[in-house]
Amino acid sequence: MDLPPDITRPDAHTVLVTESPAHQRKVVQDKLAELAHTAWPAGLVSLSAFLSIDGEKVLTYSQWAEGASGREFVSGFAGTEPIEYHLYRSVAGPDRPVPGCTVVLNIEFQGPDPQRQRQWIDTVLEAMAEETDPAPGGISGHFHVSTDGTWAMPFAEWTDAQAHIDALERSTLGMVGSAPGWQRVRDFPGVKGSRFRRYTMLGSLSSPLPGPSDTEVVSDTILTKVQDSPTDWVSEHVRSYVETDGASGHIYHGSPTLLLTTLGRKSGLLRRTALIYGRDGDNYLVVGSNAAAPQHPSWYLNLLAHPRITVQVKSEQFTATARTATTAEKGRLWEHMASIFPLYDTYRHQTARDIPIVIIEPLTTAR
């Protein structure tokens, strides 16, 4: 399963974007296949390719530690010169499923003006904040500015193309919302032109996220001196689990447990904890109960920021992606998890917080 790029990852400083005719599709896909088995050019962080829903264009989105070093590489297989961007601002909701559609807008301004680029984006985000009834289906919005000062590029993730179509149709202003602020977006001075396309993913590759200096990458799993939970009894559980490959610790007070490692959203360090789990087909389930505390557990906030995680179940380790169960999914899954650990029902009635269920979808074969 190809995952979308992590737009906000901290080691990506420059974005190179190309849009090519559809006949370039095979060349782009061949490059992705090649990179899966060969060394990457210096500075490349991720490479993703998208096909427009109308079948006319192929878009590449690549993240770089240093943008200038990647221009020749990207133009070599995309067949066109990339536009260089920097990410300016991002917004995302708490429930972030894997997007089924990416909408890319190109906003061209009348001459270079970095301040105007940012003011336009700020105006859009103000309009979004005014919405009292946001259109369903929006997942996230990532707003880029071109380094030449002439373009803004919103990169919006939606559950599917129809959700975006419906949002435009319900708007009274031809936008994705109807709040008064959208009129200010329409009337924003200095906009030369705009267009958008809807895309689906062709493929994506990302390098592992950086961890501490002593991190070692083995296959697709990050191994390092991870920081275990600061809670003594949890860290003791984790230590026993690791030392015995789960022989001691997999069943904890009658419930099955796994080890979850996330990337700290603030520290950039790997954080590990033990959690009760359930199964739903090939997927694993965990609950962010935090013993009915009013705030979400740190591990849940970390995976919202960085959904790519590592998991250990008994002696098996694998990489995975994590997402919050939707409202439609949650009823069935909650009943299942409460049957494994009945205290979850108690916790649910002890807090006003909406306790999340997290679905863990393995990406690699357990080893």
Coordinates of C-alpha atoms in Angstrom, one line a residue:
M1 CA 0.0 0.0 0.0
D2 CA 1.5 3.4 -1.1
L3 CA 1.2 6.1 1.5
P4 CA 1.0 9.8 0.7
P5 CA 4.1 11.9 1.5
D6 CA 4.4 13.3 5.0
I7 CA 4.2 16.9 4.0
T8 CA 5.2 18.3 7.3
R9 CA 8.2 16.1 8.1
P10 CA 10.9 18.2 9.7
D11 CA 13.8 17.2 7.4
A12 CA 12.1 18.3 4.2
H13 CA 13.1 21.9 3.5
T14 CA 12.4 22.2 -0.3
V15 CA 9.7 20.8 -2.5
L16 CA 10.0 20.3 -6.3
V17 CA 6.8 19.9 -8.3
T18 CA 6.4 19.0 -11.9
E19 CA 3.3 18.5 -14.1
S20 CA 3.8 16.5 -17.2
P21 CA 1.6 15.1 -20.0
A22 CA 0.1 11.6 -19.3
H23 CA 2.5 9.9 -21.7
Q24 CA 5.3 10.5 -19.1
R25 CA 3.5 8.2 -16.7
K26 CA 5.6 5.1 -17.5
V27 CA 8.9 6.9 -17.2
V28 CA 7.8 8.3 -13.8
Q29 CA 6.7 4.9 -12.5
D30 CA 9.9 3.3 -13.8
K31 CA 11.9 5.8 -11.8
L32 CA 9.9 5.0 -8.6
A33 CA 10.5 1.3 -9.2
E34 CA 14.3 2.0 -9.7
L35 CA 14.6 4.0 -6.5
A36 CA 13.0 1.2 -4.5
H37 CA 16.2 -0.9 -5.2
T38 CA 19.0 1.7 -5.8
A39 CA 20.8 4.4 -3.9
W40 CA 19.0 7.8 -3.8
P41 CA 20.5 11.1 -4.9
A42 CA 21.9 13.2 -2.1
G43 CA 19.2 15.2 -0.3
L44 CA 16.1 13.3 -1.6
V45 CA 13.6 12.8 1.2
S46 CA 10.6 11.5 -0.7
L47 CA 9.2 11.1 -4.2
S48 CA 5.5 10.8 -5.0
A49 CA 3.6 10.6 -8.3
F50 CA 0.0 11.3 -9.0
L51 CA -2.2 10.9 -12.0
S52 CA -5.0 13.4 -12.7
I53 CA -8.5 12.0 -12.6
D54 CA -9.1 13.2 -16.1
G55 CA -6.0 11.1 -17.2
E56 CA -4.3 14.0 -18.8
K57 CA -1.4 14.9 -16.4
V58 CA 1.2 13.3 -14.2
L59 CA 2.3 15.3 -11.2
T60 CA 5.4 14.6 -9.2
Y61 CA 6.0 15.9 -5.7
S62 CA 9.4 15.5 -4.2
Q63 CA 10.8 16.6 -0.9
W64 CA 14.5 17.6 -0.5
A65 CA 16.9 18.5 2.2
E66 CA 18.5 20.8 -0.4
G67 CA 16.3 21.8 -3.3
A68 CA 18.9 23.0 -5.8
S69 CA 20.6 19.6 -5.9
G70 CA 17.4 17.9 -7.1
R71 CA 16.4 20.0 -10.1
E72 CA 18.4 18.1 -12.7
F73 CA 17.4 14.7 -11.2
V74 CA 13.6 15.6 -11.3
S75 CA 13.6 17.2 -14.8
G76 CA 15.5 14.1 -16.1
F77 CA 12.6 11.7 -15.6
A78 CA 9.6 14.1 -15.4
G79 CA 10.5 15.7 -18.8
T80 CA 9.9 19.2 -17.5
E81 CA 11.5 21.7 -15.3
P82 CA 10.2 21.6 -11.7
I83 CA 8.9 24.6 -9.7
E84 CA 10.6 25.0 -6.4
Y85 CA 8.4 25.6 -3.3
H86 CA 8.6 25.9 0.4
L87 CA 5.8 24.8 2.8
Y88 CA 4.3 27.8 4.5
R89 CA 1.4 26.6 6.6
S90 CA -0.6 23.3 7.1
V91 CA -3.9 22.4 8.7
A92 CA -5.4 19.0 9.4
G93 CA -8.3 17.5 11.3
P94 CA -7.9 15.0 14.2
D95 CA -9.2 12.0 12.1
R96 CA -6.9 11.5 9.2
P97 CA -7.7 8.6 7.0
V98 CA -5.5 7.8 4.0
P99 CA -6.7 10.2 1.3
G100 CA -8.4 8.9 -1.8
C101 CA -8.0 12.2 -3.7
T102 CA -5.4 15.0 -3.8
V103 CA -6.4 18.4 -5.1
V104 CA -3.6 20.6 -6.2
L105 CA -4.3 24.3 -6.9
N106 CA -2.0 26.6 -8.8
I107 CA -2.4 30.3 -7.9
E108 CA -0.4 32.7 -10.1
F109 CA 0.2 36.3 -9.0
Q110 CA 1.0 39.4 -11.0
G111 CA 4.7 39.5 -10.5
P112 CA 6.9 38.2 -7.6
D113 CA 5.8 39.3 -4.2
P114 CA 6.5 36.9 -1.3
Q115 CA 4.5 39.0 1.1
R116 CA 1.4 38.7 -1.1
Q117 CA 1.8 35.0 -1.5
R118 CA 1.6 34.5 2.3
Q119 CA -1.2 37.0 2.7
W120 CA -3.3 35.1 0.2
I121 CA -2.7 31.9 2.1
D122 CA -3.5 33.6 5.4
T123 CA -6.8 34.8 3.9
V124 CA -7.7 31.3 2.9
L125 CA -7.0 29.9 6.3
E126 CA -9.0 32.7 7.9
A127 CA -12.0 31.8 5.7
M128 CA -11.6 28.1 6.7
A129 CA -11.6 29.1 10.3
E130 CA -14.9 30.9 9.9
E131 CA -16.7 27.9 8.6
T132 CA -19.4 26.7 11.0
D133 CA -20.4 23.7 8.9
P134 CA -17.3 22.5 7.0
A135 CA -17.8 20.3 4.0
P136 CA -17.3 16.6 4.9
G137 CA -14.4 14.7 3.3
G138 CA -11.6 17.3 3.8
I139 CA -8.6 15.7 5.5
S140 CA -5.8 18.3 5.3
G141 CA -4.5 21.3 3.5
H142 CA -0.8 22.2 3.0
F143 CA 0.0 25.6 1.6
H144 CA 3.2 26.1 -0.4
V145 CA 4.9 29.3 -1.8
S146 CA 7.2 29.2 -4.8
T147 CA 10.7 30.5 -4.2
D148 CA 10.4 32.9 -7.1
G149 CA 7.5 34.7 -5.4
T150 CA 4.9 34.2 -8.2
W151 CA 2.9 31.1 -7.2
A152 CA 1.0 29.6 -4.3
M153 CA 0.2 25.9 -4.3
P154 CA -2.4 24.5 -1.9
F155 CA -2.0 20.7 -1.7
A156 CA -5.3 19.4 -0.3
E157 CA -6.1 15.8 0.7
W158 CA -9.7 14.6 0.5
T159 CA -11.3 11.2 1.3
D160 CA -12.3 11.0 -2.4
A161 CA -12.9 13.1 -5.5
Q162 CA -16.7 13.2 -5.0
A163 CA -16.3 14.9 -1.6
H164 CA -14.4 17.7 -3.2
I165 CA -17.0 18.0 -6.0
D166 CA -19.8 18.1 -3.5
A167 CA -17.9 20.8 -1.5
L168 CA -17.8 23.0 -4.5
E169 CA -21.4 22.4 -5.4
R170 CA -22.7 23.3 -1.9
S171 CA -20.7 26.5 -1.8
T172 CA -22.4 29.7 -2.8
L173 CA -19.1 31.3 -3.7
G174 CA -17.5 28.7 -6.0
M175 CA -15.1 27.7 -3.2
V176 CA -15.0 24.8 -0.8
G177 CA -16.9 26.8 1.8
S178 CA -19.5 29.5 2.2
A179 CA -18.2 31.6 5.1
P180 CA -17.9 35.4 4.4
G181 CA -14.1 35.1 4.3
W182 CA -14.3 33.2 1.0
Q183 CA -15.4 36.4 -0.7
R184 CA -12.2 38.0 0.4
V185 CA -10.3 35.1 -1.2
R186 CA -12.2 35.7 -4.4
D187 CA -11.5 39.4 -4.4
F188 CA -7.9 39.1 -3.3
P189 CA -5.8 41.7 -5.3
G190 CA -3.0 40.7 -7.5
V191 CA -4.1 37.2 -8.5
K192 CA -3.4 36.7 -12.2
G193 CA -5.0 33.3 -12.5
S194 CA -5.9 30.0 -10.8
R195 CA -6.7 26.4 -11.7
F196 CA -6.9 23.1 -9.9
R197 CA -6.7 19.4 -10.7
R198 CA -7.8 16.3 -8.8
Y199 CA -5.3 13.5 -8.6
T200 CA -5.0 9.9 -7.4
M201 CA -1.7 8.4 -6.3
L202 CA 0.5 6.4 -8.7
G203 CA 3.2 5.6 -6.2
S204 CA 5.3 7.0 -3.3
L205 CA 8.6 6.4 -1.7
S206 CA 9.9 8.0 1.5
S207 CA 13.1 7.8 3.4
P208 CA 12.9 6.8 7.1
L209 CA 12.3 9.8 9.4
P210 CA 15.4 10.9 11.3
G211 CA 15.9 9.8 14.8
P212 CA 18.8 10.2 17.2
S213 CA 22.4 10.1 15.9
D214 CA 22.9 6.4 16.7
T215 CA 19.8 5.3 14.6
E216 CA 20.5 2.4 12.3
V217 CA 18.1 1.5 9.5
V218 CA 17.6 -2.3 8.9
S219 CA 15.3 -3.1 6.0
D220 CA 12.3 -0.9 6.6
T221 CA 12.4 -0.9 10.4
I222 CA 14.1 1.8 12.5
L223 CA 16.2 0.4 15.3
T224 CA 17.7 2.8 17.9
K225 CA 18.0 3.4 21.6
V226 CA 14.3 4.4 21.9
Q227 CA 13.0 6.3 24.8
D228 CA 10.6 4.1 26.8
S229 CA 7.6 5.4 28.7
P230 CA 8.5 7.6 31.7
T231 CA 5.9 5.8 33.7
D232 CA 7.9 3.2 35.8
W233 CA 5.5 0.3 35.6
V234 CA 5.1 0.8 31.8
S235 CA 8.8 1.0 31.2
E236 CA 9.4 -2.2 33.3
H237 CA 6.7 -3.9 31.2
V238 CA 8.4 -2.8 28.0
R239 CA 11.8 -3.8 29.1
S240 CA 10.6 -7.3 30.1
Y241 CA 8.7 -7.6 26.7
V242 CA 11.9 -6.7 24.7
E243 CA 14.3 -8.9 26.7
T244 CA 12.1 -12.0 26.3
D245 CA 10.6 -11.4 22.8
G246 CA 7.2 -11.1 24.4
A247 CA 7.3 -14.4 26.3
S248 CA 7.0 -12.2 29.4
G249 CA 4.8 -9.3 28.8
H250 CA 2.7 -10.2 25.8
I251 CA -0.1 -11.2 28.1
Y252 CA -0.4 -8.6 30.8
H253 CA -3.0 -9.1 33.6
G254 CA -4.9 -11.3 31.2
S255 CA -4.9 -9.0 28.1
P256 CA -2.7 -9.2 25.0
T257 CA -0.3 -6.3 24.6
L258 CA 2.0 -4.9 21.9
L259 CA 4.9 -2.4 21.8
L260 CA 4.2 0.8 19.9
T261 CA 7.1 3.1 18.8
T262 CA 6.2 6.5 17.5
L263 CA 8.3 9.5 16.5
G264 CA 8.1 12.3 19.0
R265 CA 6.2 15.3 17.5
K266 CA 8.3 17.8 19.4
S267 CA 11.6 16.0 20.3
G268 CA 12.1 14.0 17.0
L269 CA 13.1 11.0 19.2
L270 CA 11.6 7.6 19.1
R271 CA 9.1 6.9 21.9
R272 CA 8.0 3.4 22.9
T273 CA 5.1 2.2 25.1
A274 CA 3.1 -0.9 25.7
L275 CA -0.6 -1.1 24.8
I276 CA -3.5 -3.6 25.0
Y277 CA -4.5 -4.6 21.5
G278 CA -7.2 -6.3 19.5
R279 CA -7.3 -7.6 15.9
D280 CA -9.6 -6.7 13.0
G281 CA -8.6 -8.9 10.1
D282 CA -5.0 -8.1 9.3
N283 CA -5.1 -4.9 11.3
Y284 CA -4.3 -4.2 14.9
L285 CA -6.4 -2.0 17.2
V286 CA -5.4 0.1 20.2
V287 CA -7.4 2.5 22.4
G288 CA -6.2 6.0 23.5
S289 CA -7.9 5.8 26.8
N290 CA -5.2 7.4 28.9
A291 CA -7.1 6.0 31.9
A292 CA -9.9 8.6 31.4
A293 CA -7.6 11.6 31.6
P294 CA -8.9 14.8 30.0
Q295 CA -6.1 14.9 27.4
H296 CA -5.0 12.4 24.7
P297 CA -2.0 10.2 25.5
S298 CA 1.3 11.4 24.1
W299 CA 1.7 8.4 21.8
Y300 CA -1.6 9.2 20.1
L301 CA -0.6 12.8 19.5
N302 CA 2.7 11.6 18.1
L303 CA 1.1 9.3 15.6
L304 CA -1.3 12.0 14.5
A305 CA 1.8 14.0 13.5
H306 CA 3.7 11.0 12.1
P307 CA 1.4 8.1 11.2
R308 CA 4.3 5.8 10.2
I309 CA 5.1 3.7 13.3
T310 CA 6.9 0.5 14.3
V311 CA 5.2 -2.3 16.2
Q312 CA 6.3 -5.4 18.1
V313 CA 3.9 -8.3 18.8
K314 CA 5.6 -11.1 20.7
S315 CA 8.9 -11.5 18.8
E316 CA 7.5 -10.1 15.5
Q317 CA 8.4 -6.6 14.5
F318 CA 7.0 -4.6 11.5
T319 CA 6.4 -1.1 10.2
A320 CA 2.8 0.2 9.9
T321 CA 0.7 3.2 9.4
A322 CA -1.8 4.3 12.0
R323 CA -5.1 6.2 11.6
T324 CA -8.0 7.1 13.9
A325 CA -11.1 5.0 13.4
T326 CA -14.0 6.9 11.8
T327 CA -17.3 7.4 13.6
A328 CA -18.8 4.7 11.4
E329 CA -16.1 2.2 12.2
K330 CA -15.9 3.0 15.9
G331 CA -19.1 1.4 17.2
R332 CA -18.2 -2.1 16.1
L333 CA -14.5 -1.7 17.1
W334 CA -15.3 -0.3 20.5
E335 CA -17.5 -3.2 21.4
H336 CA -14.6 -5.5 20.4
M337 CA -12.0 -3.7 22.4
A338 CA -14.3 -3.4 25.5
S339 CA -14.7 -7.2 25.4
I340 CA -11.0 -7.5 25.7
F341 CA -10.6 -4.9 28.4
P342 CA -13.9 -4.0 30.0
L343 CA -12.4 -0.9 31.8
Y344 CA -12.6 0.9 28.5
D345 CA -16.4 1.3 29.0
T346 CA -15.7 2.7 32.5
Y347 CA -13.2 5.2 31.2
R348 CA -15.6 6.3 28.5
H349 CA -18.1 7.4 31.1
Q350 CA -15.4 9.1 33.3
T351 CA -14.3 11.6 30.7
A352 CA -15.8 14.2 28.3
R353 CA -13.0 13.4 25.9
D354 CA -13.9 11.4 22.8
I355 CA -11.5 8.4 23.4
P356 CA -10.1 7.4 20.0
I357 CA -9.6 3.9 18.6
V358 CA -6.5 3.6 16.4
I359 CA -6.3 1.2 13.5
I360 CA -2.8 -0.1 12.8
E361 CA -2.3 -1.3 9.2
P362 CA 1.0 -3.2 8.7
L363 CA 3.2 -2.1 5.8
T364 CA 5.9 -4.8 6.0
T365 CA 5.9 -8.5 6.7
A366 CA 6.5 -9.3 10.4
R367 CA 9.9 -10.7 11.2

